[in-house]
């Protein structure tokens, strides 16, 4: 899938859509006016941009996602690790935990995630 980059405001607007979907474009105009003090035209311009990027679909005024919030942020996280740590998840975790500690619950959750994602040795 192609890389999707969002600015800060686009990301906040996308989060708003994910939070309320399916949502009508007229409801988005109201929500964006309250959250960002946008005019209707600004909302429609940013919505069109997000649709053009492949995140959302506006079908006859009903806006739904083509990519879920979790899928999008998973792709962004993976891209960050690739770009910043040469794709090394251990290097990322080492940097993340360098100046802080994990609670026992956080460590247990991470172990559980690793166990469920680990490739069996016979598939190496």
mmCIF file of C-alpha atoms in Angstrom:
data_model
loop_
_atom_site.group_PDB
_atom_site.id
_atom_site.type_symbol
_atom_site.label_atom_id
_atom_site.label_comp_id
_atom_site.label_asym_id
_atom_site.label_seq_id
_atom_site.Cartn_x
_atom_site.Cartn_y
_atom_site.Cartn_z
ATOM 1 C CA UNK A 1 0.000 0.000 0.000
ATOM 2 C CA UNK A 2 1.220 3.493 -0.803
ATOM 3 C CA UNK A 3 2.546 5.642 1.987
ATOM 4 C CA UNK A 4 -0.026 8.065 3.382
ATOM 5 C CA UNK A 5 1.275 11.167 5.074
ATOM 6 C CA UNK A 6 -0.953 13.487 7.062
ATOM 7 C CA UNK A 7 -0.303 16.853 8.599
ATOM 8 C CA UNK A 8 -1.274 17.456 12.223
ATOM 9 C CA UNK A 9 -4.651 19.017 11.379
ATOM 10 C CA UNK A 10 -5.425 16.368 8.759
ATOM 11 C CA UNK A 11 -4.680 13.676 11.358
ATOM 12 C CA UNK A 12 -6.985 15.340 13.898
ATOM 13 C CA UNK A 13 -9.726 15.607 11.278
ATOM 14 C CA UNK A 14 -9.208 11.957 10.258
ATOM 15 C CA UNK A 15 -9.492 10.950 13.937
ATOM 16 C CA UNK A 16 -12.763 12.880 14.096
ATOM 17 C CA UNK A 17 -14.103 10.967 11.104
ATOM 18 C CA UNK A 18 -13.032 7.594 12.525
ATOM 19 C CA UNK A 19 -14.646 8.480 15.826
ATOM 20 C CA UNK A 20 -18.004 9.341 14.256
ATOM 21 C CA UNK A 21 -18.205 7.127 11.170
ATOM 22 C CA UNK A 22 -20.320 6.541 9.332
ATOM 23 C CA UNK A 23 -20.940 10.269 9.323
ATOM 24 C CA UNK A 24 -22.610 12.593 6.865
ATOM 25 C CA UNK A 25 -20.552 15.321 5.275
ATOM 26 C CA UNK A 26 -22.982 17.902 6.678
ATOM 27 C CA UNK A 27 -22.388 16.546 10.192
ATOM 28 C CA UNK A 28 -18.639 16.769 9.554
ATOM 29 C CA UNK A 29 -19.079 20.431 8.609
ATOM 30 C CA UNK A 30 -20.697 21.038 12.018
ATOM 31 C CA UNK A 31 -18.064 19.032 13.906
ATOM 32 C CA UNK A 32 -15.176 20.766 12.127
ATOM 33 C CA UNK A 33 -16.726 24.183 12.737
ATOM 34 C CA UNK A 34 -16.809 23.420 16.464
ATOM 35 C CA UNK A 35 -13.379 21.764 16.686
ATOM 36 C CA UNK A 36 -11.368 23.850 14.208
ATOM 37 C CA UNK A 37 -13.597 26.878 13.440
ATOM 38 C CA UNK A 38 -13.563 25.807 9.784
ATOM 39 C CA UNK A 39 -15.979 27.009 7.159
ATOM 40 C CA UNK A 40 -17.915 24.467 5.100
ATOM 41 C CA UNK A 41 -15.578 24.854 2.118
ATOM 42 C CA UNK A 42 -12.494 24.123 4.233
ATOM 43 C CA UNK A 43 -14.082 20.966 5.620
ATOM 44 C CA UNK A 44 -14.989 19.741 2.141
ATOM 45 C CA UNK A 45 -11.493 20.551 0.816
ATOM 46 C CA UNK A 46 -9.749 18.612 3.599
ATOM 47 C CA UNK A 47 -12.252 15.749 3.306
ATOM 48 C CA UNK A 48 -11.595 15.528 -0.443
ATOM 49 C CA UNK A 49 -7.841 15.495 0.221
ATOM 50 C CA UNK A 50 -8.241 12.594 2.686
ATOM 51 C CA UNK A 51 -10.457 10.741 0.217
ATOM 52 C CA UNK A 52 -7.869 11.308 -2.551
ATOM 53 C CA UNK A 53 -5.205 9.833 -0.245
ATOM 54 C CA UNK A 54 -7.309 6.677 0.066
ATOM 55 C CA UNK A 55 -8.286 6.958 3.729
ATOM 56 C CA UNK A 56 -11.982 7.673 3.338
ATOM 57 C CA UNK A 57 -14.821 7.444 0.882
ATOM 58 C CA UNK A 58 -17.551 10.057 0.496
ATOM 59 C CA UNK A 59 -20.460 8.268 -1.136
ATOM 60 C CA UNK A 60 -23.432 10.560 -1.684
ATOM 61 C CA UNK A 61 -22.641 12.531 1.461
ATOM 62 C CA UNK A 62 -21.944 9.512 3.690
ATOM 63 C CA UNK A 63 -18.322 9.335 4.810
ATOM 64 C CA UNK A 64 -16.779 5.988 5.768
ATOM 65 C CA UNK A 65 -13.210 4.764 6.128
ATOM 66 C CA UNK A 66 -11.350 2.649 3.620
ATOM 67 C CA UNK A 67 -8.555 2.134 6.155
ATOM 68 C CA UNK A 68 -9.307 1.775 9.866
ATOM 69 C CA UNK A 69 -7.634 3.990 12.446
ATOM 70 C CA UNK A 70 -5.655 1.031 13.810
ATOM 71 C CA UNK A 71 -4.500 0.011 10.314
ATOM 72 C CA UNK A 72 -3.405 3.564 9.537
ATOM 73 C CA UNK A 73 -1.444 4.061 12.765
ATOM 74 C CA UNK A 74 0.075 0.581 12.413
ATOM 75 C CA UNK A 75 1.385 1.570 8.971
ATOM 76 C CA UNK A 76 2.693 4.868 10.363
ATOM 77 C CA UNK A 77 4.451 3.107 13.254
ATOM 78 C CA UNK A 78 6.074 0.574 10.942
ATOM 79 C CA UNK A 79 7.240 3.388 8.623
ATOM 80 C CA UNK A 80 8.723 5.272 11.600
ATOM 81 C CA UNK A 81 10.687 2.203 12.730
ATOM 82 C CA UNK A 82 11.908 1.598 9.158
ATOM 83 C CA UNK A 83 12.976 5.215 8.630
ATOM 84 C CA UNK A 84 14.432 5.915 12.065
ATOM 85 C CA UNK A 85 15.820 2.578 13.239
ATOM 86 C CA UNK A 86 16.634 0.890 9.904
ATOM 87 C CA UNK A 87 13.660 -1.416 10.437
ATOM 88 C CA UNK A 88 14.992 -2.768 13.730
ATOM 89 C CA UNK A 89 12.217 -3.242 16.262
ATOM 90 C CA UNK A 90 14.741 -4.146 19.011
ATOM 91 C CA UNK A 91 16.590 -0.849 18.352
ATOM 92 C CA UNK A 92 13.301 1.036 18.619
ATOM 93 C CA UNK A 93 12.393 -0.695 21.894
ATOM 94 C CA UNK A 94 15.877 -0.036 23.273
ATOM 95 C CA UNK A 95 15.547 3.667 22.464
ATOM 96 C CA UNK A 96 11.987 3.786 23.804
ATOM 97 C CA UNK A 97 12.924 2.238 27.145
ATOM 98 C CA UNK A 98 16.361 3.852 27.557
ATOM 99 C CA UNK A 99 15.278 6.562 30.009
ATOM 100 C CA UNK A 100 12.172 4.939 31.426
ATOM 101 C CA UNK A 101 10.991 1.667 32.858
ATOM 102 C CA UNK A 102 8.041 -0.516 31.996
ATOM 103 C CA UNK A 103 5.451 -1.501 34.543
ATOM 104 C CA UNK A 104 4.955 -5.213 35.123
ATOM 105 C CA UNK A 105 1.633 -4.965 33.291
ATOM 106 C CA UNK A 106 3.216 -3.217 30.273
ATOM 107 C CA UNK A 107 5.983 -5.835 30.119
ATOM 108 C CA UNK A 108 3.419 -8.650 30.308
ATOM 109 C CA UNK A 109 1.341 -7.086 27.520
ATOM 110 C CA UNK A 110 4.431 -6.714 25.323
ATOM 111 C CA UNK A 111 5.459 -10.344 25.979
ATOM 112 C CA UNK A 112 1.953 -11.456 25.014
ATOM 113 C CA UNK A 113 2.133 -9.428 21.774
ATOM 114 C CA UNK A 114 5.550 -10.897 20.960
ATOM 115 C CA UNK A 115 4.349 -14.445 21.646
ATOM 116 C CA UNK A 116 1.348 -13.999 19.346
ATOM 117 C CA UNK A 117 3.446 -12.406 16.569
ATOM 118 C CA UNK A 118 6.460 -14.700 16.776
ATOM 119 C CA UNK A 119 7.171 -16.854 13.759
ATOM 120 C CA UNK A 120 7.708 -20.522 14.694
ATOM 121 C CA UNK A 121 11.362 -21.641 14.435
ATOM 122 C CA UNK A 122 10.536 -24.247 11.784
ATOM 123 C CA UNK A 123 9.390 -21.453 9.411
ATOM 124 C CA UNK A 124 12.763 -19.607 9.486
#
